[in-house]
Backbone as a printed PyTorch tensor [residue, N CA C, xyz], in Angstrom:
tensor([[[ 16.8560, -12.3710, -27.6360],
         [ 18.2970, -12.1870, -27.2420],
         [ 18.7090, -12.6580, -25.9420]],

        [[ 19.6540, -13.5360, -25.7460],
         [ 19.8890, -14.1940, -24.3170],
         [ 20.5300, -13.0610, -23.4650]],

        [[ 20.0910, -13.2060, -22.1180],
         [ 20.5140, -12.4810, -21.1330],
         [ 19.9740, -10.9600, -21.0580]],

        [[ 18.8840, -10.5940, -21.9380],
         [ 18.4220,  -9.3960, -21.6440],
         [ 16.9990,  -9.6330, -20.7810]],

        [[ 16.8100,  -8.3930, -20.0210],
         [ 15.6550,  -8.8080, -19.2000],
         [ 14.5520,  -7.8550, -19.6210]],

        [[ 13.4590,  -8.2790, -19.9520],
         [ 12.2910,  -7.4250, -19.9680],
         [ 11.2510,  -7.7790, -19.1900]],

        [[ 10.1420,  -7.2660, -19.2320],
         [  9.0860,  -7.7230, -18.4230],
         [  8.7570,  -8.8650, -18.8060]],

        [[  8.4280,  -9.7970, -17.8070],
         [  8.2840, -11.2400, -17.8820],
         [  9.3180, -12.3760, -18.1520]],

        [[ 10.4770, -11.6240, -18.4820],
         [ 11.6440, -12.2770, -19.0060],
         [ 12.2470, -12.9400, -17.6960]],

        [[ 12.9340, -13.9480, -17.8020],
         [ 13.6080, -14.8780, -16.7600],
         [ 15.0770, -14.0480, -16.4170]],

        [[ 15.5220, -14.3990, -15.2440],
         [ 16.4460, -13.3480, -14.9270],
         [ 17.5150, -14.0590, -15.8160]],

        [[ 18.8570, -12.9860, -15.6180],
         [ 19.9620, -13.6130, -16.6260],
         [ 20.7900, -14.6670, -16.1540]],

        [[ 21.9420, -15.0510, -16.6980],
         [ 22.7740, -16.1550, -16.4680],
         [ 23.3410, -16.0790, -15.0930]],

        [[ 23.3970, -14.8110, -14.4830],
         [ 23.8170, -14.7370, -13.0450],
         [ 22.7180, -15.1200, -11.9830]],

        [[ 21.4620, -15.2110, -12.6480],
         [ 20.1720, -15.4680, -11.5750],
         [ 19.6690, -14.2820, -11.0650]],

        [[ 20.1310, -13.0110, -11.6050],
         [ 19.4680, -11.7260, -10.9430],
         [ 18.8000, -10.9650, -12.0570]],

        [[ 17.5890, -10.5310, -11.5010],
         [ 16.6440,  -9.7490, -12.4070],
         [ 17.3580,  -8.5220, -12.8110]],

        [[ 16.8040,  -7.6170, -13.9810],
         [ 17.1610,  -6.3660, -14.3020],
         [ 17.1660,  -5.7640, -13.2080]],

        [[ 18.0450,  -4.6420, -12.6610],
         [ 17.9210,  -3.7980, -11.5200],
         [ 16.9390,  -3.0900, -11.3960]],

        [[ 16.6600,  -2.6650, -12.6620],
         [ 15.4010,  -1.5820, -12.6440],
         [ 14.0310,  -2.1030, -12.2320]],

        [[ 13.8880,  -3.2180, -12.5570],
         [ 12.7170,  -3.9200, -11.9300],
         [ 12.5300,  -4.1430, -10.2460]],

        [[ 14.0320,  -4.4230,  -9.9050],
         [ 13.7760,  -4.3880,  -8.3100],
         [ 13.7260,  -3.0740,  -7.8960]],

        [[ 14.4140,  -2.1660,  -8.1730],
         [ 14.2690,  -0.7720,  -8.0140],
         [ 12.9200,  -0.3500,  -7.9800]],

        [[ 12.2290,  -0.5490,  -9.0720],
         [ 10.6910,  -0.0180,  -9.1570],
         [  9.8840,  -0.5230,  -8.0100]],

        [[ 10.2540,  -1.9060,  -7.9480],
         [  9.3940,  -2.6480,  -6.9030],
         [  9.5840,  -2.1030,  -5.5560]],

        [[ 10.7680,  -1.8430,  -5.2560],
         [ 11.3840,  -0.9200,  -3.9140],
         [ 10.4290,   0.3590,  -4.0940]],

        [[ 10.3400,   1.2050,  -4.8620],
         [  9.6170,   2.1180,  -4.9740],
         [  8.4390,   2.2950,  -4.7770]],

        [[  7.5850,   1.0110,  -5.1750],
         [  6.2290,   0.7270,  -4.8480],
         [  6.0450,   0.2890,  -3.6150]],

        [[  6.7380,  -0.2780,  -2.9070],
         [  6.8670,  -0.6850,  -1.3520],
         [  7.1090,   0.7360,  -0.8550]],

        [[  7.8320,   1.6590,  -1.1040],
         [  7.8990,   2.8850,  -0.3770],
         [  6.7690,   3.7640,  -0.3960]],

        [[  5.8530,   3.6800,  -1.6570],
         [  4.6940,   4.2840,  -1.5120],
         [  3.6020,   3.8510,  -0.8330]],

        [[  3.5750,   2.5890,  -0.9860],
         [  2.5870,   1.6400,   0.0860],
         [  2.9440,   2.4570,   1.4130]],

        [[  4.1770,   2.4140,   1.9390],
         [  4.5960,   2.8830,   3.4330],
         [  4.1250,   4.2650,   3.5880]],

        [[  4.4920,   4.9410,   2.5440],
         [  4.0310,   6.5360,   2.7450],
         [  2.3060,   6.5690,   3.0210]],

        [[  1.8150,   5.8560,   1.9720],
         [  0.0950,   5.6710,   2.2810],
         [ -0.1680,   5.3130,   3.6620]],

        [[  0.4900,   4.4070,   4.2680],
         [  0.1920,   4.0170,   5.7270],
         [  0.4380,   5.0490,   6.5660]],

        [[  1.5380,   5.7670,   6.3710],
         [  2.2220,   6.7410,   7.4400],
         [  0.9730,   8.0650,   7.4850]],

        [[  0.6500,   8.4430,   6.0330],
         [ -0.4640,   9.2720,   6.1350],
         [ -1.8090,   8.6440,   6.7710]],

        [[ -2.3020,   7.3880,   6.5100],
         [ -3.5420,   7.0160,   6.9170],
         [ -3.1940,   7.0930,   8.6610]],

        [[ -2.0830,   6.8230,   9.0610],
         [ -1.9260,   6.8180,  10.4570],
         [ -1.8410,   8.2210,  10.9910]],

        [[ -1.2540,   9.1930,  10.3460],
         [ -1.3130,  10.4380,  10.8020],
         [ -2.9580,  11.1570,  10.6450]],

        [[ -3.5900,  10.6000,   9.8260],
         [ -5.0950,  11.1470,   9.7380],
         [ -5.9960,  10.4890,  10.9400]],

        [[ -5.3940,   9.2760,  11.3910],
         [ -6.3030,   8.6420,  12.5920],
         [ -5.9180,   9.3920,  13.7940]],

        [[ -4.5680,   9.6220,  13.8470],
         [ -4.2850,  10.4530,  15.1430],
         [ -4.7690,  11.8690,  15.0970]],

        [[ -4.9610,  12.4970,  13.9220],
         [ -5.4420,  13.7910,  13.8730],
         [ -6.7920,  13.7730,  13.8650]],

        [[ -7.8620,  13.1020,  13.9290],
         [ -8.9910,  12.6530,  13.8990],
         [ -9.0450,  12.3680,  15.3830]],

        [[ -8.4510,  11.6350,  16.0560],
         [ -8.6620,  11.2310,  17.4210],
         [ -8.3590,  12.4890,  18.3710]],

        [[ -7.2140,  13.2400,  17.8120],
         [ -6.5620,  14.1210,  19.1100],
         [ -6.6820,  15.6550,  18.6500]],

        [[ -6.4220,  15.8180,  17.3250],
         [ -6.1190,  17.1050,  16.9020],
         [ -7.3410,  18.1840,  16.4140]],

        [[ -8.2870,  17.2100,  15.9510],
         [ -9.4620,  18.0820,  15.3430],
         [-10.5080,  18.5840,  16.3490]],

        [[-11.1420,  19.4410,  15.6390],
         [-12.5400,  19.8450,  16.5640],
         [-13.5150,  19.2180,  16.0390]],

        [[-13.1700,  18.1240,  15.4210],
         [-14.2140,  16.9610,  14.9310],
         [-15.0420,  16.3410,  16.0160]],

        [[-16.1800,  16.8930,  16.3800],
         [-16.6970,  16.1750,  17.4860],
         [-18.1050,  15.6950,  17.5590]],

        [[-18.0270,  14.4700,  17.0130],
         [-19.3400,  13.9360,  16.6440],
         [-19.0860,  12.7380,  17.0550]],

        [[-20.5440,  12.0880,  17.1920],
         [-20.5170,  10.5400,  17.3740],
         [-19.8880,   9.6790,  16.6170]],

        [[-19.1640,   8.6700,  16.7740],
         [-18.3180,   7.9670,  15.9810],
         [-17.0180,   8.5360,  15.4940]],

        [[-16.5430,   9.4790,  16.3280],
         [-15.2420,   9.9930,  15.8440],
         [-13.9970,   9.1940,  16.2940]],

        [[-14.1260,   8.2740,  17.5150],
         [-13.2120,   7.4200,  17.8120],
         [-13.0210,   6.2700,  16.9300]],

        [[-14.1690,   5.8810,  16.4350],
         [-14.6900,   4.7380,  15.4920],
         [-13.7260,   4.9440,  14.2320]],

        [[-13.9410,   6.4820,  13.7780],
         [-13.4010,   6.7210,  12.4620],
         [-11.8450,   6.8040,  12.6330]],

        [[-11.2840,   7.4250,  13.6560],
         [ -9.8220,   7.3910,  13.9390],
         [ -9.2600,   5.9780,  14.2200]],

        [[-10.0720,   5.0360,  15.0190],
         [ -9.5030,   3.6260,  14.9790],
         [ -9.3640,   3.1750,  13.4700]],

        [[-10.7310,   3.2570,  12.7020],
         [-10.6320,   2.6970,  11.6300],
         [ -9.3920,   2.9450,  10.5040]],

        [[ -9.2090,   4.2730,  10.8290],
         [ -8.0870,   4.8330,   9.8970],
         [ -6.8000,   4.1810,  10.4210]],

        [[ -6.5540,   4.1150,  11.8180],
         [ -5.2400,   3.3420,  12.3450],
         [ -5.3000,   1.9510,  11.8810]],

        [[ -6.4380,   1.3080,  12.0520],
         [ -6.2480,  -0.1440,  11.6710],
         [ -5.9780,  -0.2710,   9.9750]],

        [[ -6.4750,   0.6780,   9.2180],
         [ -6.2610,   0.6490,   7.9030],
         [ -4.6320,   0.9570,   7.5670]],

        [[ -4.0250,   1.7760,   8.2300],
         [ -2.4820,   2.3960,   8.1840],
         [ -2.0830,   0.8590,   8.5490]],

        [[ -2.3660,  -0.0310,   9.7640],
         [ -1.6520,  -1.0410,  10.0310],
         [ -1.7980,  -2.0390,   8.9050]],

        [[ -2.8250,  -2.1330,   8.3720],
         [ -3.2020,  -3.2940,   7.3470],
         [ -2.2160,  -2.9420,   6.2780]],

        [[ -2.1480,  -1.5890,   5.6670],
         [ -1.6760,  -1.3510,   4.4500],
         [ -0.2420,  -1.5300,   4.8380]],

        [[  0.4040,  -1.4380,   6.0260],
         [  1.8610,  -1.5650,   6.2780],
         [  2.2250,  -2.8130,   6.2550]],

        [[  1.3760,  -3.5840,   6.9260],
         [  1.7250,  -5.0220,   6.6660],
         [  1.6190,  -5.6920,   5.5910]],

        [[  0.7040,  -5.3560,   4.7060],
         [  0.5900,  -5.9190,   3.3360],
         [  1.4740,  -5.3650,   2.3660]],

        [[  1.9820,  -4.3280,   2.6490],
         [  3.1090,  -3.7510,   1.6690],
         [  4.2180,  -4.6380,   1.6580]],

        [[  4.7460,  -5.1620,   2.6720],
         [  5.6890,  -6.0380,   2.4720],
         [  5.2500,  -7.3630,   2.1520]],

        [[  4.2810,  -7.6260,   1.8390],
         [  3.7440,  -8.9590,   1.5790],
         [  3.5400,  -8.9200,  -0.1440]],

        [[  3.0890,  -7.6290,  -0.4640],
         [  3.0070,  -7.2920,  -1.8480],
         [  4.5640,  -7.2870,  -2.3810]],

        [[  5.7100,  -6.6090,  -1.7720],
         [  6.9210,  -6.4890,  -2.3970],
         [  7.5100,  -7.8090,  -2.2380]],

        [[  7.1140,  -8.6500,  -1.4590],
         [  7.8520,  -9.9990,  -1.3610],
         [  7.2540, -10.9530,  -2.6600]],

        [[  5.9560, -10.6540,  -2.8180],
         [  5.4800, -11.7570,  -4.0060],
         [  5.8190, -11.0810,  -5.2360]],

        [[  5.9620,  -9.7670,  -5.3460],
         [  6.4630,  -9.0300,  -6.8880],
         [  7.9200,  -9.6670,  -6.9710]],

        [[  8.7130,  -9.6280,  -5.9840],
         [ 10.0790,  -9.9660,  -5.9490],
         [ 10.3200, -11.2610,  -6.3990]],

        [[  9.5180, -12.0730,  -5.7540],
         [  9.6870, -13.4880,  -6.3050],
         [  9.2930, -13.6530,  -7.6720]],

        [[  8.1340, -13.0720,  -8.0770],
         [  7.5810, -13.2440,  -9.5900],
         [  8.8080, -12.5250, -10.3210]],

        [[  9.4620, -11.5240, -10.0510],
         [ 10.4650, -10.6830, -11.2260],
         [ 11.7510, -11.8980, -11.1090]],

        [[ 12.1390, -12.3350, -10.0890],
         [ 13.2030, -13.2350, -10.1280],
         [ 13.1290, -14.3580, -10.6210]],

        [[ 11.5810, -14.9160, -10.8870],
         [ 11.3810, -16.0470, -11.9410],
         [ 10.6620, -15.8260, -13.1440]],

        [[ 10.8700, -14.5030, -13.3590],
         [ 10.3960, -14.1640, -14.6970],
         [  8.7750, -14.2460, -15.1890]],

        [[  7.9900, -14.2950, -13.9430],
         [  6.5880, -14.7780, -14.1160],
         [  5.9350, -13.3520, -13.9450]],

        [[  4.5650, -13.2900, -14.4280],
         [  3.7490, -12.0480, -14.3350],
         [  3.4780, -11.7430, -12.9190]],

        [[  3.3620, -10.3230, -12.7620],
         [  3.2880,  -9.6320, -11.2450],
         [  1.9050, -10.1940, -10.7750]],

        [[  1.6890, -10.4200,  -9.5670],
         [  0.1670, -10.7740,  -9.1490],
         [ -0.1360,  -9.4740,  -8.9380]],

        [[ -1.5040,  -9.3910,  -8.8270],
         [ -2.3050,  -8.4850,  -8.4650],
         [ -2.4580,  -8.1880,  -6.8790]],

        [[ -2.4440,  -6.8530,  -6.3890],
         [ -2.5250,  -6.6840,  -5.0160],
         [ -3.8270,  -6.4620,  -4.6480]],

        [[ -4.3890,  -7.4910,  -3.7080],
         [ -5.7920,  -7.0900,  -3.3320],
         [ -6.0640,  -5.6560,  -2.3100]],

        [[ -4.8260,  -5.3240,  -1.9040],
         [ -5.0850,  -4.2240,  -0.8470],
         [ -5.5900,  -3.0390,  -1.7860]],

        [[ -5.3630,  -2.8590,  -3.0140],
         [ -5.7580,  -1.6450,  -3.9340],
         [ -7.2810,  -1.3650,  -3.5720]],

        [[ -8.0980,  -2.6350,  -3.5690],
         [ -9.4200,  -2.6760,  -3.8790],
         [-10.0130,  -2.3020,  -2.4020]],

        [[ -9.2140,  -3.0370,  -1.4120],
         [ -9.5860,  -2.7540,   0.2740],
         [ -9.2900,  -1.4390,   0.4920]],

        [[ -8.3140,  -0.8530,   0.0430],
         [ -7.8550,   0.5640,   0.4120],
         [ -8.8490,   1.6740,  -0.1130]],

        [[ -9.3940,   1.5630,  -1.4100],
         [-10.2230,   2.2480,  -2.2040],
         [-11.3930,   2.2460,  -1.3340]],

        [[-12.0010,   0.9690,  -1.0510],
         [-13.5100,   1.1160,  -0.4050],
         [-13.3430,   1.5540,   0.9460]],

        [[-12.4630,   1.2850,   1.8550],
         [-12.0830,   1.6190,   3.0460],
         [-12.0250,   3.2720,   3.3360]],

        [[-11.1410,   3.7190,   2.4670],
         [-11.1050,   5.3140,   2.3650],
         [-12.2290,   5.9600,   1.8720]],

        [[-12.9710,   5.3250,   0.9300],
         [-14.4110,   5.9160,   0.5380],
         [-15.2920,   6.0520,   1.6970]],

        [[-15.3380,   4.9430,   2.4910],
         [-16.3120,   4.6870,   3.4980],
         [-15.9520,   5.8120,   4.6880]],

        [[-14.5820,   5.7820,   4.8490],
         [-14.0680,   6.9580,   5.8000],
         [-14.4500,   8.4490,   5.3390]],

        [[-14.1160,   8.3980,   4.2520],
         [-14.2910,  10.0160,   3.8580],
         [-16.0040,  10.2190,   3.7280]],

        [[-16.6640,   9.4270,   3.3950],
         [-18.1720,   9.5270,   3.6350],
         [-18.5460,   9.8890,   5.1180]],

        [[-17.9920,   9.0830,   5.9650],
         [-18.1470,   9.2060,   7.5020],
         [-17.8100,  10.4160,   7.6870]],

        [[-16.5880,  10.9100,   7.3820],
         [-15.9700,  12.2180,   7.7450],
         [-16.9970,  13.2940,   7.2590]],

        [[-17.4750,  13.2850,   6.0640],
         [-18.3140,  14.1520,   5.4730],
         [-19.8470,  14.4510,   6.3890]],

        [[-20.3450,  13.2180,   6.5920],
         [-21.6200,  13.1740,   7.3490],
         [-21.1830,  14.0400,   8.7150]],

        [[-20.2890,  13.6640,   9.2790],
         [-19.8010,  14.1330,  10.5890],
         [-19.4490,  15.8470,  10.5310]],

        [[-19.2710,  16.2110,   9.3340],
         [-18.7510,  17.6540,   9.0940],
         [-20.4210,  18.3520,   8.9940]],

        [[-21.2030,  17.8510,   8.4450],
         [-22.5410,  18.4390,   8.4020],
         [-23.4000,  18.2770,   9.5030]],

        [[-23.0620,  17.3460,  10.4720],
         [-23.7470,  17.2010,  11.7720],
         [-23.3120,  18.4460,  13.0130]],

        [[-22.0920,  18.9200,  12.6520],
         [-21.4570,  19.7050,  13.5460],
         [-22.1410,  21.2330,  13.4080]]])
């Protein structure tokens, strides 16, 4: 059926993709930004607000802040790449940040857990 937009379908005759895909892409971007804000808050909390007084506290706080910065920066890149793919009717690219975020948060959580048992 000409002019219908479905996943992987080319844009309609006007050159615009189905607005639902564009809005879903925007919601994903906003979710990445909420994650970055949460990481930033965690970093600030570890650095200044917690009674978490163990060696490496500053390193853990800095790692969380750097991870927040990376997540925020890569969120835009992810949105832009998805937007291009949606408009071209191509498959969506896989974001590498999912693996990076998962590994980094696992390491940060392990570091924090070790710190809790040392106090």
